[in-house]
């Protein structure tokens, strides 16, 4: 069963995708999701919501796990990694987690004219 948290997050993503696509059809979508969101429930929500829009109907969804964004407390460099990750610039192990969206669009591709069903 689709959870309201994932349904709400996916509804926002779908609105953004539809806006980006305009009057063209999307073939693939890749999203990054926080580990706090269920990827299975996000996929269920996408399947439920995407079928009602010609832009997203039949598109393939990939969901990647989002790595936390951190800021080095020594040199203030921002980087991705889990707690205890080494700063890529100064090699410090002291960093703090930065706020990130729970779900965002990594990429999407539009169907070419040859891919359209007749």
PDB file of C-alpha atoms in Angstrom:
ATOM      1  CA  UNK A   1       0.000   0.000   0.000  1.00  0.00           C
ATOM      2  CA  UNK A   2       1.278   3.452  -0.937  1.00  0.00           C
ATOM      3  CA  UNK A   3       2.127   5.648   2.046  1.00  0.00           C
ATOM      4  CA  UNK A   4       0.970   9.282   2.111  1.00  0.00           C
ATOM      5  CA  UNK A   5       4.543  10.518   2.668  1.00  0.00           C
ATOM      6  CA  UNK A   6       5.855   8.881  -0.489  1.00  0.00           C
ATOM      7  CA  UNK A   7       2.660   9.732  -2.394  1.00  0.00           C
ATOM      8  CA  UNK A   8       3.008  13.418  -1.501  1.00  0.00           C
ATOM      9  CA  UNK A   9       6.709  13.514  -2.383  1.00  0.00           C
ATOM     10  CA  UNK A  10       6.094  11.773  -5.700  1.00  0.00           C
ATOM     11  CA  UNK A  11       3.152  14.020  -6.532  1.00  0.00           C
ATOM     12  CA  UNK A  12       5.490  17.031  -6.275  1.00  0.00           C
ATOM     13  CA  UNK A  13       8.103  15.322  -8.463  1.00  0.00           C
ATOM     14  CA  UNK A  14       5.494  14.408 -11.059  1.00  0.00           C
ATOM     15  CA  UNK A  15       4.240  18.003 -11.200  1.00  0.00           C
ATOM     16  CA  UNK A  16       7.811  19.174 -11.798  1.00  0.00           C
ATOM     17  CA  UNK A  17       8.409  16.536 -14.491  1.00  0.00           C
ATOM     18  CA  UNK A  18       5.178  17.411 -16.294  1.00  0.00           C
ATOM     19  CA  UNK A  19       6.139  21.072 -16.223  1.00  0.00           C
ATOM     20  CA  UNK A  20       9.603  20.285 -17.611  1.00  0.00           C
ATOM     21  CA  UNK A  21       8.222  18.025 -20.359  1.00  0.00           C
ATOM     22  CA  UNK A  22       5.541  20.424 -21.545  1.00  0.00           C
ATOM     23  CA  UNK A  23       3.666  18.713 -24.370  1.00  0.00           C
ATOM     24  CA  UNK A  24       6.290  15.982 -24.904  1.00  0.00           C
ATOM     25  CA  UNK A  25       6.406  12.453 -23.495  1.00  0.00           C
ATOM     26  CA  UNK A  26       9.014  11.317 -20.984  1.00  0.00           C
ATOM     27  CA  UNK A  27      10.670   7.943 -21.542  1.00  0.00           C
ATOM     28  CA  UNK A  28      12.938   7.633 -18.479  1.00  0.00           C
ATOM     29  CA  UNK A  29      13.246   9.317 -15.089  1.00  0.00           C
ATOM     30  CA  UNK A  30      16.031   9.002 -12.523  1.00  0.00           C
ATOM     31  CA  UNK A  31      15.404  10.301  -9.023  1.00  0.00           C
ATOM     32  CA  UNK A  32      17.590  10.492  -5.913  1.00  0.00           C
ATOM     33  CA  UNK A  33      15.781   9.676  -2.695  1.00  0.00           C
ATOM     34  CA  UNK A  34      16.675  10.024   0.944  1.00  0.00           C
ATOM     35  CA  UNK A  35      17.203   6.715   2.738  1.00  0.00           C
ATOM     36  CA  UNK A  36      14.307   7.775   5.008  1.00  0.00           C
ATOM     37  CA  UNK A  37      11.872   7.251   2.110  1.00  0.00           C
ATOM     38  CA  UNK A  38      10.811   3.783   1.001  1.00  0.00           C
ATOM     39  CA  UNK A  39      11.989   3.252  -2.558  1.00  0.00           C
ATOM     40  CA  UNK A  40       9.349   0.563  -3.098  1.00  0.00           C
ATOM     41  CA  UNK A  41       6.571   2.893  -1.963  1.00  0.00           C
ATOM     42  CA  UNK A  42       7.974   5.662  -4.167  1.00  0.00           C
ATOM     43  CA  UNK A  43       7.872   3.298  -7.157  1.00  0.00           C
ATOM     44  CA  UNK A  44       4.290   2.327  -6.308  1.00  0.00           C
ATOM     45  CA  UNK A  45       3.326   5.996  -6.030  1.00  0.00           C
ATOM     46  CA  UNK A  46       4.982   6.766  -9.386  1.00  0.00           C
ATOM     47  CA  UNK A  47       3.122   3.907 -11.046  1.00  0.00           C
ATOM     48  CA  UNK A  48      -0.168   5.081  -9.566  1.00  0.00           C
ATOM     49  CA  UNK A  49       0.272   8.762 -10.426  1.00  0.00           C
ATOM     50  CA  UNK A  50       2.187   8.628 -13.723  1.00  0.00           C
ATOM     51  CA  UNK A  51      -0.440   6.640 -15.616  1.00  0.00           C
ATOM     52  CA  UNK A  52      -2.850   9.596 -15.501  1.00  0.00           C
ATOM     53  CA  UNK A  53      -0.591  11.947 -17.503  1.00  0.00           C
ATOM     54  CA  UNK A  54       0.383  11.501 -21.143  1.00  0.00           C
ATOM     55  CA  UNK A  55       3.823  12.987 -20.407  1.00  0.00           C
ATOM     56  CA  UNK A  56       4.745  10.241 -17.910  1.00  0.00           C
ATOM     57  CA  UNK A  57       2.522   7.293 -18.846  1.00  0.00           C
ATOM     58  CA  UNK A  58       4.688   4.270 -19.625  1.00  0.00           C
ATOM     59  CA  UNK A  59       7.947   5.908 -18.552  1.00  0.00           C
ATOM     60  CA  UNK A  60      10.659   3.952 -16.744  1.00  0.00           C
ATOM     61  CA  UNK A  61      11.666   5.052 -13.238  1.00  0.00           C
ATOM     62  CA  UNK A  62      15.039   4.537 -11.540  1.00  0.00           C
ATOM     63  CA  UNK A  63      15.593   5.572  -7.921  1.00  0.00           C
ATOM     64  CA  UNK A  64      19.090   6.040  -6.521  1.00  0.00           C
ATOM     65  CA  UNK A  65      19.973   6.310  -2.842  1.00  0.00           C
ATOM     66  CA  UNK A  66      20.942   9.843  -1.978  1.00  0.00           C
ATOM     67  CA  UNK A  67      24.217  10.245  -0.130  1.00  0.00           C
ATOM     68  CA  UNK A  68      24.066  12.861   2.624  1.00  0.00           C
ATOM     69  CA  UNK A  69      25.627  16.218   1.877  1.00  0.00           C
ATOM     70  CA  UNK A  70      28.233  17.278   4.419  1.00  0.00           C
ATOM     71  CA  UNK A  71      30.282  20.402   5.157  1.00  0.00           C
ATOM     72  CA  UNK A  72      33.829  20.180   6.464  1.00  0.00           C
ATOM     73  CA  UNK A  73      34.155  22.085   9.723  1.00  0.00           C
ATOM     74  CA  UNK A  74      37.813  22.787   8.948  1.00  0.00           C
ATOM     75  CA  UNK A  75      37.823  24.207   5.396  1.00  0.00           C
ATOM     76  CA  UNK A  76      34.033  24.582   4.776  1.00  0.00           C
ATOM     77  CA  UNK A  77      34.120  22.374   1.654  1.00  0.00           C
ATOM     78  CA  UNK A  78      30.770  20.724   0.827  1.00  0.00           C
ATOM     79  CA  UNK A  79      30.842  17.081  -0.256  1.00  0.00           C
ATOM     80  CA  UNK A  80      28.697  13.934  -0.278  1.00  0.00           C
ATOM     81  CA  UNK A  81      29.298  11.140   2.183  1.00  0.00           C
ATOM     82  CA  UNK A  82      28.195   9.426   5.355  1.00  0.00           C
ATOM     83  CA  UNK A  83      29.162  10.524   8.850  1.00  0.00           C
ATOM     84  CA  UNK A  84      32.902  10.073   9.376  1.00  0.00           C
ATOM     85  CA  UNK A  85      33.710  10.586   5.689  1.00  0.00           C
ATOM     86  CA  UNK A  86      36.985  12.330   4.966  1.00  0.00           C
ATOM     87  CA  UNK A  87      36.916  15.797   3.425  1.00  0.00           C
ATOM     88  CA  UNK A  88      38.208  15.524  -0.149  1.00  0.00           C
ATOM     89  CA  UNK A  89      40.053  18.852   0.148  1.00  0.00           C
ATOM     90  CA  UNK A  90      41.745  18.952   3.582  1.00  0.00           C
ATOM     91  CA  UNK A  91      41.245  15.313   4.692  1.00  0.00           C
ATOM     92  CA  UNK A  92      39.577  16.324   7.965  1.00  0.00           C
ATOM     93  CA  UNK A  93      37.148  13.827   9.517  1.00  0.00           C
ATOM     94  CA  UNK A  94      35.110  16.558  11.244  1.00  0.00           C
ATOM     95  CA  UNK A  95      32.026  17.513   9.241  1.00  0.00           C
ATOM     96  CA  UNK A  96      28.372  18.288   9.727  1.00  0.00           C
ATOM     97  CA  UNK A  97      25.375  17.136   7.715  1.00  0.00           C
ATOM     98  CA  UNK A  98      23.710  19.740   5.506  1.00  0.00           C
ATOM     99  CA  UNK A  99      19.987  19.914   4.806  1.00  0.00           C
ATOM    100  CA  UNK A 100      18.906  18.330   1.523  1.00  0.00           C
ATOM    101  CA  UNK A 101      15.606  17.708  -0.245  1.00  0.00           C
ATOM    102  CA  UNK A 102      14.192  14.243   0.443  1.00  0.00           C
ATOM    103  CA  UNK A 103      13.635  13.561  -3.245  1.00  0.00           C
ATOM    104  CA  UNK A 104      14.937  15.255  -6.370  1.00  0.00           C
ATOM    105  CA  UNK A 105      15.184  14.754 -10.122  1.00  0.00           C
ATOM    106  CA  UNK A 106      18.629  13.607 -11.252  1.00  0.00           C
ATOM    107  CA  UNK A 107      17.729  13.290 -14.915  1.00  0.00           C
ATOM    108  CA  UNK A 108      14.969  12.520 -17.380  1.00  0.00           C
ATOM    109  CA  UNK A 109      14.799  11.839 -21.092  1.00  0.00           C
ATOM    110  CA  UNK A 110      12.111  12.635 -23.598  1.00  0.00           C
ATOM    111  CA  UNK A 111      10.783  10.195 -26.167  1.00  0.00           C
ATOM    112  CA  UNK A 112      12.000  10.870 -29.670  1.00  0.00           C
ATOM    113  CA  UNK A 113       9.522  11.081 -32.512  1.00  0.00           C
ATOM    114  CA  UNK A 114      10.494   7.545 -33.621  1.00  0.00           C
ATOM    115  CA  UNK A 115       9.600   6.134 -30.185  1.00  0.00           C
ATOM    116  CA  UNK A 116       6.008   7.373 -30.236  1.00  0.00           C
ATOM    117  CA  UNK A 117       3.305   4.751 -30.579  1.00  0.00           C
ATOM    118  CA  UNK A 118       1.014   5.149 -33.568  1.00  0.00           C
TER     119      UNK A 118
END
